[in-house]
Every structure is written in C-alpha cells, then in structure tokens.
mmCIF file of C-alpha atoms and ligand atoms in Angstrom:
data_model
loop_
_atom_site.group_PDB
_atom_site.id
_atom_site.type_symbol
_atom_site.label_atom_id
_atom_site.label_comp_id
_atom_site.label_asym_id
_atom_site.label_seq_id
_atom_site.Cartn_x
_atom_site.Cartn_y
_atom_site.Cartn_z
ATOM 1 C CA MET A 1 0.000 0.000 0.000
ATOM 2 C CA TYR A 2 2.699 2.411 1.106
ATOM 3 C CA ILE A 3 4.845 1.437 -1.844
ATOM 4 C CA ARG A 4 1.964 1.832 -4.210
ATOM 5 C CA PHE A 5 1.322 5.262 -2.759
ATOM 6 C CA LEU A 6 4.959 6.225 -3.292
ATOM 7 C CA VAL A 7 4.874 4.953 -6.854
ATOM 8 C CA SER A 8 1.765 6.905 -7.736
ATOM 9 C CA LEU A 9 3.110 9.978 -5.979
ATOM 10 C CA THR A 10 6.291 9.742 -8.040
ATOM 11 C CA LEU A 11 4.282 9.288 -11.210
ATOM 12 C CA LEU A 12 2.145 12.263 -10.312
ATOM 13 C CA LEU A 13 5.132 14.448 -9.571
ATOM 14 C CA GLY A 14 6.826 13.219 -12.723
ATOM 15 C CA LEU A 15 3.821 14.170 -14.801
ATOM 16 C CA PHE A 16 3.612 17.499 -13.058
ATOM 17 C CA PHE A 17 7.216 18.332 -13.876
ATOM 18 C CA VAL A 18 6.899 17.181 -17.474
ATOM 19 C CA ASN A 19 3.810 19.321 -17.866
ATOM 20 C CA SER A 20 5.207 22.424 -16.261
ATOM 21 C CA ASN A 21 8.204 22.063 -18.544
ATOM 22 C CA THR A 22 6.243 22.002 -21.777
ATOM 23 C CA ALA A 23 3.772 24.619 -20.625
ATOM 24 C CA ALA A 24 6.647 27.016 -20.086
ATOM 25 C CA GLY A 25 7.591 26.573 -23.769
ATOM 26 C CA GLN A 26 11.146 27.599 -23.058
ATOM 27 C CA GLN A 27 12.812 25.478 -25.652
ATOM 28 C CA VAL A 28 13.959 28.260 -27.975
ATOM 29 C CA GLY A 29 17.419 29.585 -27.225
ATOM 30 C CA VAL A 30 19.636 32.189 -28.893
ATOM 31 C CA CYS A 31 23.161 31.946 -30.318
ATOM 32 C CA TYR A 32 25.646 34.381 -28.832
ATOM 33 C CA GLY A 33 27.921 35.185 -31.786
ATOM 34 C CA ARG A 34 30.586 37.715 -30.855
ATOM 35 C CA PHE A 35 32.097 38.982 -34.142
ATOM 36 C CA GLY A 36 31.272 42.593 -33.383
ATOM 37 C CA ASP A 37 33.529 45.425 -32.143
ATOM 38 C CA ASN A 38 30.601 47.327 -30.659
ATOM 39 C CA LEU A 39 28.831 44.670 -28.566
ATOM 40 C CA PRO A 40 27.751 44.933 -24.924
ATOM 41 C CA SER A 41 29.846 43.105 -22.322
ATOM 42 C CA PRO A 42 29.142 39.449 -21.511
ATOM 43 C CA ALA A 43 27.634 40.477 -18.159
ATOM 44 C CA GLU A 44 25.244 42.938 -19.846
ATOM 45 C CA THR A 45 24.424 40.342 -22.483
ATOM 46 C CA ILE A 46 23.527 37.614 -19.993
ATOM 47 C CA GLU A 47 21.436 40.200 -18.134
ATOM 48 C CA LEU A 48 19.584 40.845 -21.405
ATOM 49 C CA PHE A 49 18.992 37.091 -21.868
ATOM 50 C CA LYS A 50 17.403 36.992 -18.394
ATOM 51 C CA GLN A 51 15.353 40.130 -18.960
ATOM 52 C CA LYS A 52 13.912 38.753 -22.210
ATOM 53 C CA ASN A 53 13.303 35.300 -20.699
ATOM 54 C CA ILE A 54 15.670 33.555 -23.104
ATOM 55 C CA ARG A 55 16.394 30.334 -21.227
ATOM 56 C CA ARG A 56 18.972 28.723 -23.503
ATOM 57 C CA ILE A 57 22.190 29.963 -25.100
ATOM 58 C CA ARG A 58 24.608 28.655 -27.696
ATOM 59 C CA LEU A 59 28.243 29.683 -27.202
ATOM 60 C CA TYR A 60 30.822 29.129 -29.940
ATOM 61 C CA SER A 61 33.707 28.821 -27.515
ATOM 62 C CA PRO A 62 34.193 28.625 -23.754
ATOM 63 C CA ASP A 63 35.083 32.277 -23.146
ATOM 64 C CA HIS A 64 35.670 32.558 -19.450
ATOM 65 C CA ASP A 65 34.134 36.006 -19.098
ATOM 66 C CA VAL A 66 30.914 34.648 -20.624
ATOM 67 C CA LEU A 67 30.928 31.517 -18.460
ATOM 68 C CA ALA A 68 31.545 33.670 -15.384
ATOM 69 C CA ALA A 69 28.561 35.853 -16.320
ATOM 70 C CA LEU A 70 26.407 32.729 -16.650
ATOM 71 C CA ARG A 71 27.098 31.613 -13.079
ATOM 72 C CA GLY A 72 23.890 31.271 -11.114
ATOM 73 C CA SER A 73 21.745 32.247 -14.100
ATOM 74 C CA ASP A 74 19.904 28.940 -14.705
ATOM 75 C CA ILE A 75 20.338 29.488 -18.458
ATOM 76 C CA GLU A 76 21.057 26.205 -20.235
ATOM 77 C CA VAL A 77 24.225 26.188 -22.336
ATOM 78 C CA MET A 78 25.199 24.579 -25.614
ATOM 79 C CA LEU A 79 28.972 24.990 -25.384
ATOM 80 C CA GLY A 80 31.018 24.951 -28.579
ATOM 81 C CA LEU A 81 34.478 23.471 -28.956
ATOM 82 C CA PRO A 82 35.931 25.493 -31.860
ATOM 83 C CA ASN A 83 37.283 23.802 -34.989
ATOM 84 C CA ARG A 84 40.776 25.185 -34.341
ATOM 85 C CA ASP A 85 41.010 23.052 -31.166
ATOM 86 C CA LEU A 86 39.841 19.741 -32.664
ATOM 87 C CA GLU A 87 43.350 18.474 -33.390
ATOM 88 C CA GLN A 88 44.557 19.227 -29.879
ATOM 89 C CA VAL A 89 41.743 17.387 -28.056
ATOM 90 C CA ALA A 90 41.793 14.521 -30.566
ATOM 91 C CA SER A 91 45.522 14.047 -30.058
ATOM 92 C CA SER A 92 45.398 12.934 -26.439
ATOM 93 C CA GLN A 93 42.925 11.982 -23.751
ATOM 94 C CA SER A 94 44.734 14.105 -21.190
ATOM 95 C CA LYS A 95 44.333 17.209 -23.384
ATOM 96 C CA ALA A 96 40.626 16.475 -23.669
ATOM 97 C CA ASP A 97 40.444 15.946 -19.895
ATOM 98 C CA MET A 98 42.115 19.332 -19.381
ATOM 99 C CA TRP A 99 39.748 20.983 -21.814
ATOM 100 C CA VAL A 100 36.759 19.707 -19.860
ATOM 101 C CA GLN A 101 38.341 20.469 -16.487
ATOM 102 C CA ASN A 102 39.217 24.031 -17.391
ATOM 103 C CA ASN A 103 36.227 24.953 -19.551
ATOM 104 C CA VAL A 104 33.385 22.911 -18.032
ATOM 105 C CA SER A 105 34.114 21.390 -14.613
ATOM 106 C CA ASN A 106 35.344 24.704 -13.208
ATOM 107 C CA TYR A 107 31.909 26.181 -13.822
ATOM 108 C CA VAL A 108 29.627 23.213 -13.456
ATOM 109 C CA ASP A 109 28.477 23.968 -9.918
ATOM 110 C CA ASP A 110 26.551 27.025 -11.009
ATOM 111 C CA VAL A 111 26.406 26.905 -14.824
ATOM 112 C CA LYS A 112 23.911 24.537 -16.469
ATOM 113 C CA PHE A 113 25.696 22.881 -19.374
ATOM 114 C CA ARG A 114 23.446 20.900 -21.670
ATOM 115 C CA TYR A 115 25.808 19.992 -24.516
ATOM 116 C CA VAL A 116 29.359 20.245 -25.648
ATOM 117 C CA SER A 117 29.051 20.742 -29.393
ATOM 118 C CA VAL A 118 32.389 19.622 -30.789
ATOM 119 C CA GLY A 119 33.243 21.399 -34.059
ATOM 120 C CA ASN A 120 30.911 23.488 -36.196
ATOM 121 C CA GLU A 121 30.075 22.675 -39.834
ATOM 122 C CA VAL A 122 33.237 20.633 -40.341
ATOM 123 C CA LYS A 123 33.561 19.747 -44.051
ATOM 124 C CA ILE A 124 35.157 16.576 -45.385
ATOM 125 C CA PHE A 125 37.792 18.637 -47.234
ATOM 126 C CA ASP A 126 38.783 20.642 -44.105
ATOM 127 C CA SER A 127 42.312 19.706 -43.043
ATOM 128 C CA TYR A 128 41.064 18.918 -39.516
ATOM 129 C CA SER A 129 38.043 16.786 -40.498
ATOM 130 C CA GLN A 130 39.922 13.594 -39.550
ATOM 131 C CA PHE A 131 40.092 14.890 -35.958
ATOM 132 C CA LEU A 132 36.367 15.499 -35.507
ATOM 133 C CA VAL A 133 35.125 12.096 -34.355
ATOM 134 C CA PRO A 134 38.210 11.298 -32.241
ATOM 135 C CA ALA A 135 37.720 14.705 -30.579
ATOM 136 C CA MET A 136 34.052 13.894 -29.862
ATOM 137 C CA GLU A 137 35.084 10.543 -28.375
ATOM 138 C CA ASN A 138 37.804 12.053 -26.183
ATOM 139 C CA ILE A 139 35.557 14.864 -24.954
ATOM 140 C CA ASP A 140 32.786 12.385 -24.225
ATOM 141 C CA ARG A 141 35.196 10.234 -22.197
ATOM 142 C CA ALA A 142 36.448 13.333 -20.377
ATOM 143 C CA VAL A 143 32.884 14.378 -19.543
ATOM 144 C CA SER A 144 32.159 10.894 -18.150
ATOM 145 C CA ARG A 145 35.381 10.850 -16.140
ATOM 146 C CA ALA A 146 34.437 14.209 -14.654
ATOM 147 C CA GLY A 147 31.218 12.586 -13.436
ATOM 148 C CA LEU A 148 29.056 14.659 -15.797
ATOM 149 C CA GLY A 149 28.045 11.917 -18.239
ATOM 150 C CA ASP A 150 24.383 11.964 -17.254
ATOM 151 C CA ARG A 151 24.102 15.770 -17.469
ATOM 152 C CA ILE A 152 26.056 16.770 -20.562
ATOM 153 C CA LYS A 153 25.674 15.264 -24.031
ATOM 154 C CA VAL A 154 28.405 15.513 -26.643
ATOM 155 C CA SER A 155 27.511 16.209 -30.276
ATOM 156 C CA THR A 156 28.592 18.191 -33.347
ATOM 157 C CA ALA A 157 26.813 20.720 -35.574
ATOM 158 C CA VAL A 158 26.361 20.003 -39.289
ATOM 159 C CA ASP A 159 24.747 22.157 -41.973
ATOM 160 C CA MET A 160 22.317 21.358 -44.796
ATOM 161 C CA ALA A 161 25.187 20.899 -47.276
ATOM 162 C CA VAL A 162 25.505 17.311 -46.012
ATOM 163 C CA LEU A 163 22.304 16.480 -47.899
ATOM 164 C CA GLY A 164 22.395 15.277 -51.490
ATOM 165 C CA GLU A 165 18.630 14.949 -51.879
ATOM 166 C CA SER A 166 16.303 17.177 -49.855
ATOM 167 C CA TYR A 167 13.131 17.306 -51.912
ATOM 168 C CA PRO A 168 10.543 16.028 -51.338
ATOM 169 C CA PRO A 169 11.364 15.571 -47.625
ATOM 170 C CA SER A 170 10.699 11.812 -47.693
ATOM 171 C CA LYS A 171 13.510 11.433 -50.272
ATOM 172 C CA GLY A 172 16.097 13.143 -48.047
ATOM 173 C CA SER A 173 19.516 11.502 -48.114
ATOM 174 C CA PHE A 174 23.117 12.385 -47.371
ATOM 175 C CA LYS A 175 25.656 12.958 -50.139
ATOM 176 C CA GLY A 176 27.670 9.809 -50.804
ATOM 177 C CA GLU A 177 30.979 11.571 -50.295
ATOM 178 C CA VAL A 178 30.106 12.952 -46.831
ATOM 179 C CA MET A 179 29.347 9.496 -45.424
ATOM 180 C CA VAL A 180 33.002 8.971 -44.549
ATOM 181 C CA LEU A 181 32.359 11.616 -41.865
ATOM 182 C CA MET A 182 28.592 11.274 -41.274
ATOM 183 C CA GLU A 183 28.700 7.534 -40.697
ATOM 184 C CA PRO A 184 31.014 7.607 -37.647
ATOM 185 C CA ILE A 185 29.194 10.708 -36.339
ATOM 186 C CA ILE A 186 25.859 8.906 -36.564
ATOM 187 C CA ARG A 187 27.299 5.764 -34.950
ATOM 188 C CA PHE A 188 28.708 7.839 -32.071
ATOM 189 C CA LEU A 189 25.435 9.725 -31.505
ATOM 190 C CA VAL A 190 23.299 6.572 -31.646
ATOM 191 C CA ASN A 191 25.599 4.895 -29.109
ATOM 192 C CA LYS A 192 25.537 7.852 -26.770
ATOM 193 C CA LYS A 193 21.858 8.706 -27.322
ATOM 194 C CA SER A 194 22.941 12.245 -28.172
ATOM 195 C CA PRO A 195 21.039 14.447 -30.623
ATOM 196 C CA LEU A 196 22.547 15.688 -33.889
ATOM 197 C CA HIS A 197 22.988 19.474 -33.992
ATOM 198 C CA LEU A 198 21.817 20.985 -37.282
ATOM 199 C CA ASN A 199 22.315 24.541 -38.548
ATOM 200 C CA LEU A 200 19.157 24.934 -40.596
ATOM 201 C CA TYR A 201 19.007 28.036 -42.788
ATOM 202 C CA THR A 202 15.611 28.196 -44.411
ATOM 203 C CA TYR A 203 16.606 31.714 -45.442
ATOM 204 C CA PHE A 204 19.444 30.601 -47.719
ATOM 205 C CA SER A 205 17.302 27.876 -49.316
ATOM 206 C CA TYR A 206 14.591 30.400 -49.979
ATOM 207 C CA ALA A 207 16.952 33.127 -51.200
ATOM 208 C CA GLY A 208 18.725 30.716 -53.562
ATOM 209 C CA ASN A 209 15.440 29.426 -54.996
ATOM 210 C CA SER A 210 13.020 32.330 -54.643
ATOM 211 C CA ASP A 211 11.695 31.597 -58.143
ATOM 212 C CA THR A 212 10.249 28.283 -56.910
ATOM 213 C CA ILE A 213 9.911 28.721 -53.117
ATOM 214 C CA GLY A 214 7.257 31.162 -51.906
ATOM 215 C CA LEU A 215 8.158 33.724 -49.247
ATOM 216 C CA ASP A 216 5.040 32.702 -47.305
ATOM 217 C CA TYR A 217 6.241 29.071 -47.285
ATOM 218 C CA ALA A 218 9.580 30.231 -45.828
ATOM 219 C CA LEU A 219 7.904 32.472 -43.222
ATOM 220 C CA PHE A 220 5.400 29.863 -41.922
ATOM 221 C CA THR A 221 2.467 31.853 -43.356
ATOM 222 C CA ALA A 222 1.468 29.621 -46.314
ATOM 223 C CA SER A 223 -1.677 27.453 -46.388
ATOM 224 C CA PRO A 224 -1.587 23.919 -45.027
ATOM 225 C CA GLY A 225 -0.701 21.371 -47.675
ATOM 226 C CA THR A 226 1.381 23.743 -49.805
ATOM 227 C CA VAL A 227 3.805 20.926 -50.582
ATOM 228 C CA SER A 228 2.504 17.411 -50.953
ATOM 229 C CA ASP A 229 4.686 14.426 -50.042
ATOM 230 C CA PRO A 230 2.198 11.590 -49.536
ATOM 231 C CA PRO A 231 1.136 10.523 -47.007
ATOM 232 C CA ARG A 232 2.340 13.827 -45.511
ATOM 233 C CA SER A 233 2.139 17.425 -46.613
ATOM 234 C CA TYR A 234 4.041 20.579 -45.710
ATOM 235 C CA GLN A 235 2.986 24.097 -44.811
ATOM 236 C CA ASN A 236 6.489 25.482 -44.288
ATOM 237 C CA LEU A 237 10.080 25.143 -45.442
ATOM 238 C CA PHE A 238 11.501 24.666 -41.942
ATOM 239 C CA ASP A 239 9.567 21.399 -41.437
ATOM 240 C CA ALA A 240 10.367 20.245 -44.957
ATOM 241 C CA MET A 241 14.109 20.787 -44.483
ATOM 242 C CA LEU A 242 14.157 19.215 -41.032
ATOM 243 C CA ASP A 243 12.190 16.174 -42.213
ATOM 244 C CA ALA A 244 14.577 15.776 -45.146
ATOM 245 C CA VAL A 245 17.326 15.376 -42.526
ATOM 246 C CA HIS A 246 15.138 12.943 -40.548
ATOM 247 C CA SER A 247 14.711 10.910 -43.765
ATOM 248 C CA ALA A 248 18.451 10.968 -44.431
ATOM 249 C CA LEU A 249 19.129 9.744 -40.886
ATOM 250 C CA GLU A 250 16.595 6.922 -41.337
ATOM 251 C CA ARG A 251 18.474 5.824 -44.467
ATOM 252 C CA SER A 252 21.804 5.803 -42.601
ATOM 253 C CA GLY A 253 21.181 3.949 -39.347
ATOM 254 C CA GLY A 254 20.259 7.122 -37.455
ATOM 255 C CA GLU A 255 16.483 6.672 -37.240
ATOM 256 C CA SER A 256 16.643 6.826 -33.423
ATOM 257 C CA LEU A 257 18.378 10.216 -33.413
ATOM 258 C CA GLU A 258 16.810 13.457 -32.361
ATOM 259 C CA VAL A 259 17.789 16.611 -34.194
ATOM 260 C CA VAL A 260 18.402 19.870 -32.350
ATOM 261 C CA VAL A 261 18.254 22.947 -34.593
ATOM 262 C CA SER A 262 21.418 24.673 -33.425
ATOM 263 C CA GLU A 263 21.017 27.720 -35.721
ATOM 264 C CA THR A 264 18.192 29.248 -37.707
ATOM 265 C CA GLY A 265 16.977 32.801 -38.279
ATOM 266 C CA TRP A 266 16.303 35.565 -40.755
ATOM 267 C CA PRO A 267 18.546 38.535 -41.652
ATOM 268 C CA THR A 268 17.295 42.098 -41.805
ATOM 269 C CA GLU A 269 19.627 43.498 -44.509
ATOM 270 C CA GLY A 270 21.920 42.488 -47.314
ATOM 271 C CA GLY A 271 19.882 40.047 -49.416
ATOM 272 C CA THR A 272 16.607 38.934 -50.995
ATOM 273 C CA SER A 273 13.560 39.623 -48.779
ATOM 274 C CA THR A 274 15.685 40.845 -45.902
ATOM 275 C CA ASN A 275 13.911 43.381 -43.706
ATOM 276 C CA LEU A 276 12.773 43.856 -40.119
ATOM 277 C CA GLU A 277 9.231 42.727 -40.836
ATOM 278 C CA ASN A 278 10.178 39.395 -42.432
ATOM 279 C CA ALA A 279 12.675 38.677 -39.656
ATOM 280 C CA ARG A 280 10.040 39.481 -37.041
ATOM 281 C CA ILE A 281 7.501 37.198 -38.708
ATOM 282 C CA TYR A 282 9.990 34.352 -39.178
ATOM 283 C CA ASN A 283 11.335 34.283 -35.633
ATOM 284 C CA ASN A 284 7.998 34.727 -33.866
ATOM 285 C CA ASN A 285 6.329 32.064 -36.011
ATOM 286 C CA LEU A 286 9.329 29.808 -35.428
ATOM 287 C CA ILE A 287 8.987 30.099 -31.648
ATOM 288 C CA ASN A 288 5.304 29.152 -31.821
ATOM 289 C CA HIS A 289 5.823 26.470 -34.407
ATOM 290 C CA VAL A 290 8.593 24.351 -32.903
ATOM 291 C CA LYS A 291 6.389 23.259 -29.990
ATOM 292 C CA ASN A 292 4.471 21.047 -32.399
ATOM 293 C CA GLY A 293 7.208 19.035 -34.102
ATOM 294 C CA THR A 294 7.296 18.211 -37.824
ATOM 295 C CA PRO A 295 4.926 16.107 -39.983
ATOM 296 C CA LYS A 296 7.340 13.165 -39.647
ATOM 297 C CA ARG A 297 7.773 13.639 -35.891
ATOM 298 C CA PRO A 298 4.502 15.268 -34.812
ATOM 299 C CA GLY A 299 3.852 16.442 -31.273
ATOM 300 C CA LYS A 300 7.524 16.436 -30.332
ATOM 301 C CA GLU A 301 9.023 19.812 -29.481
ATOM 302 C CA ILE A 302 12.021 20.746 -31.604
ATOM 303 C CA GLU A 303 14.815 22.186 -29.509
ATOM 304 C CA THR A 304 15.878 25.281 -31.442
ATOM 305 C CA TYR A 305 18.407 28.127 -31.231
ATOM 306 C CA ILE A 306 17.872 31.409 -33.091
ATOM 307 C CA PHE A 307 20.856 32.961 -34.811
ATOM 308 C CA ALA A 308 21.731 35.420 -33.355
ATOM 309 C CA MET A 309 21.686 37.740 -30.372
ATOM 310 C CA TYR A 310 23.369 40.699 -32.127
ATOM 311 C CA ASP A 311 24.341 41.933 -35.560
ATOM 312 C CA GLU A 312 28.040 41.170 -36.064
ATOM 313 C CA ASN A 313 29.761 44.037 -37.855
ATOM 314 C CA VAL A 314 33.221 42.444 -37.903
ATOM 315 C CA LYS A 315 32.203 39.511 -40.115
ATOM 316 C CA GLN A 316 34.254 39.952 -43.278
ATOM 317 C CA THR A 317 33.118 36.990 -45.323
ATOM 318 C CA PRO A 318 30.854 38.007 -48.173
ATOM 319 C CA PRO A 319 27.923 38.024 -48.647
ATOM 320 C CA ASP A 320 27.144 41.109 -46.595
ATOM 321 C CA VAL A 321 23.972 39.424 -45.343
ATOM 322 C CA GLU A 322 26.085 37.509 -42.760
ATOM 323 C CA LYS A 323 26.281 40.639 -40.597
ATOM 324 C CA PHE A 324 22.583 41.252 -40.050
ATOM 325 C CA TRP A 325 21.023 38.322 -38.183
ATOM 326 C CA GLY A 326 20.783 39.945 -34.771
ATOM 327 C CA LEU A 327 17.674 40.230 -32.605
ATOM 328 C CA PHE A 328 19.212 43.208 -30.771
ATOM 329 C CA HIS A 329 21.123 46.368 -31.615
ATOM 330 C CA PRO A 330 24.485 46.836 -29.888
ATOM 331 C CA ASN A 331 22.724 49.322 -27.575
ATOM 332 C CA LYS A 332 20.572 46.360 -26.364
ATOM 333 C CA GLN A 333 17.378 47.724 -27.927
ATOM 334 C CA PRO A 334 15.400 45.094 -29.850
ATOM 335 C CA LYS A 335 15.622 45.475 -33.642
ATOM 336 C CA TYR A 336 12.028 44.149 -33.628
ATOM 337 C CA GLU A 337 9.835 42.491 -31.027
ATOM 338 C CA VAL A 338 10.365 38.782 -30.401
ATOM 339 C CA ASN A 339 8.350 37.112 -27.696
ATOM 340 C CA PHE A 340 10.113 34.344 -25.772
ATOM 341 C CA GLY A 341 7.144 33.980 -23.386
HETATM 342 C C1 NAG B 401 39.505 25.834 -23.090
HETATM 343 O O1 NAG B 401 38.933 26.025 -24.368
HETATM 344 C C2 NAG B 401 39.651 26.812 -25.297
HETATM 345 C C3 NAG B 401 38.810 26.939 -26.534
HETATM 346 O O2 NAG B 401 38.542 25.674 -27.088
HETATM 347 C C4 NAG B 401 40.986 26.144 -25.569
HETATM 348 O O3 NAG B 401 41.752 26.924 -26.459
HETATM 349 C C5 NAG B 401 41.736 25.930 -24.265
HETATM 350 O O4 NAG B 401 42.915 25.240 -24.539
HETATM 351 C C6 NAG B 401 40.849 25.140 -23.291
HETATM 352 N N1 NAG B 401 41.549 24.985 -22.027
HETATM 353 C C7 NAG B 401 42.238 23.862 -21.749
HETATM 354 C C8 NAG B 401 42.968 23.851 -20.445
HETATM 355 O O5 NAG B 401 42.273 22.889 -22.497
#
C-alpha cells in the first residue's frame, strides 16, 4: 500500500514536472555570436537574456568572461568546442580531460551545461576533419570521467550541405561523399543517445530558390498542404528541411536520433527579402511552431536556437547578409519584437 502510494506519488510528480516544462515553452534559445567590435559586455548580455526570458544559449567557444557571467543564471548552455582546437583534443585523452576540467568542470556547480558541441560545420575537405570524431570521443570520455556523463551530451553541428537529396522531404539523403564523416558521427550519436545538432538556414534555401519557393512558405504563413509528399504534406520550409534530414538519418542507421536545430533565423539586410518585418515574422512564427514538431515527428518539441543575439559588424566573409542576423542592436534595444514567453 505504502509502496503503491509512493509509486503513484512519483508518477504524479513526474507528470507534473513534465507538464510544467512544456507549458513554459522555453525550448527556444539564442546563439551568442561575438564577431562585433561594438557589442555589450558578456555580463550585460547575460542580463539581457534573463530580462527577455531567453532560457537557452549557444556559445561558440568557452570564453571565461561569458561563463563567469552565466554563473547562477539557470540558463542552459550549448557549449562549442571550436574547430581550431579539434586536433589538440583529438591528439590525447589528457588534453581532452584538461579541456573539460578548465572549460566545463570549473563552472559546473553554477552553470547549467546541456551539450558540448564539438566542431561546427566541419567539411570533409577541411584539413582537420579527420580529428572530428576522435575529438568527440575524447571529450565524451572526459565528460564521463568528470562525473558529468548523465548531465552533458556531446555532439557536433552540421549544416544542410551534407544532404544530397532534400526534396521532397521523404527522399532526403546524405551525399555519398560525406558518409566517410557522417557515418562515424551517426554511430557515435546513436551509441551515446545524443542528438545531432543541425544549422538549418531556411533563409538561404529560400533566397537561392526564390523563383520556386514562396516567401510565405519560408515564413510559416502559407496554407496547409502547400507541398505534398504523400502521405504527408508541408505548410512550411523549416519542417520540410528538417524532415529531409530525418529521412536521411533513417536511411543511414540514425532513425533513433533526435535533431536539435542549433542555428536558424532571418537577416534584416543584405539580401533577398531581408527586412525587419520578415525577420520578425519568421522568428515569432518559429517560436510558436517548434512546440508542435514536424509532420514526420509530430507532437515532439524541436529544440531550437535562433541565430543570433546581435548583428556582427566584424564579419568579413561576403555576402554582406552575414552581418545582419541579430535580434538586438548593440545598444541592447530590440531590432524588432520577439516574444520568448
Ligand atoms: C579551453 O577552451 C579553449 C577553446 O577551445 C581552448 O583553447 C583551451 O585550450 C581550453 N583549455 C584547456 C585547459 O584545455
């Protein structure tokens, strides 16, 4: 009787926590890119995250001033390990252990790490691509050794260029030549029950194909059933692109994997259909939309990170559009209203 009471109490509490979690709808985070020479300090930035109720952050490297500012904040962190450090952590377990000790363990008492995302958009022809999976393995072992294996998942972020086929979504598959890298990544993630991180730029797909892709389809404002892919149909490009990746994973032994959208957004200047209004519509619709999952994975919230917190005026790489993805001006005023709940 007593045991049964305890069991049902636990179930009840469990349900309560699950519910309060989804009701809060706090799954959408923001990427903190820092290629600007006019940006507010890390402390001011983390204050702005709190003020705007942004509960998750993606960092591209473990900058200690940022990690210090995150102490005690309760903001969940996707922590990047930059490409330039892949070789070092792949080369020895003790270097990976030091990386985790110095950049994670030192902060773990009052910073909530969710992932270490090892490498960003590593391409097969990058000189360091051979180090990616060994680096993931060493960092994963270091995280376990530090006693953090049940709290922090290790993954890597890929972009849509890994797909050969992406249309219709059910036909999604990876390019043959990327499998030399994707296959061990998928095997690692399946083993570790870690999600794949995916930088998903609906904007670039739309802008590169605006003769065939409607702006409304890219902005989540088209009619249901705009694209038919029996037995499913698609109302928006975001779902179609994400399901193409789900299909590709199913074809490659990764059907059990979850996908976290580690970057998406809409720029306000510098390209086709770039303006404040379209960016406002995209990001607000995105926040409402991701609660519901995709046609292939309905009802399952998609963990998502908007790119980016600020415009980044130091970015030199053309096209110019790269500089204008920010939600906020350097003076911390919103460029347009985005509601994080
Ligand atoms: C902490 O991370 C940075 C960025 O990856 C790296 O350069 C540095 O070596 C790391 N610290 C240690 C002790 O490994």
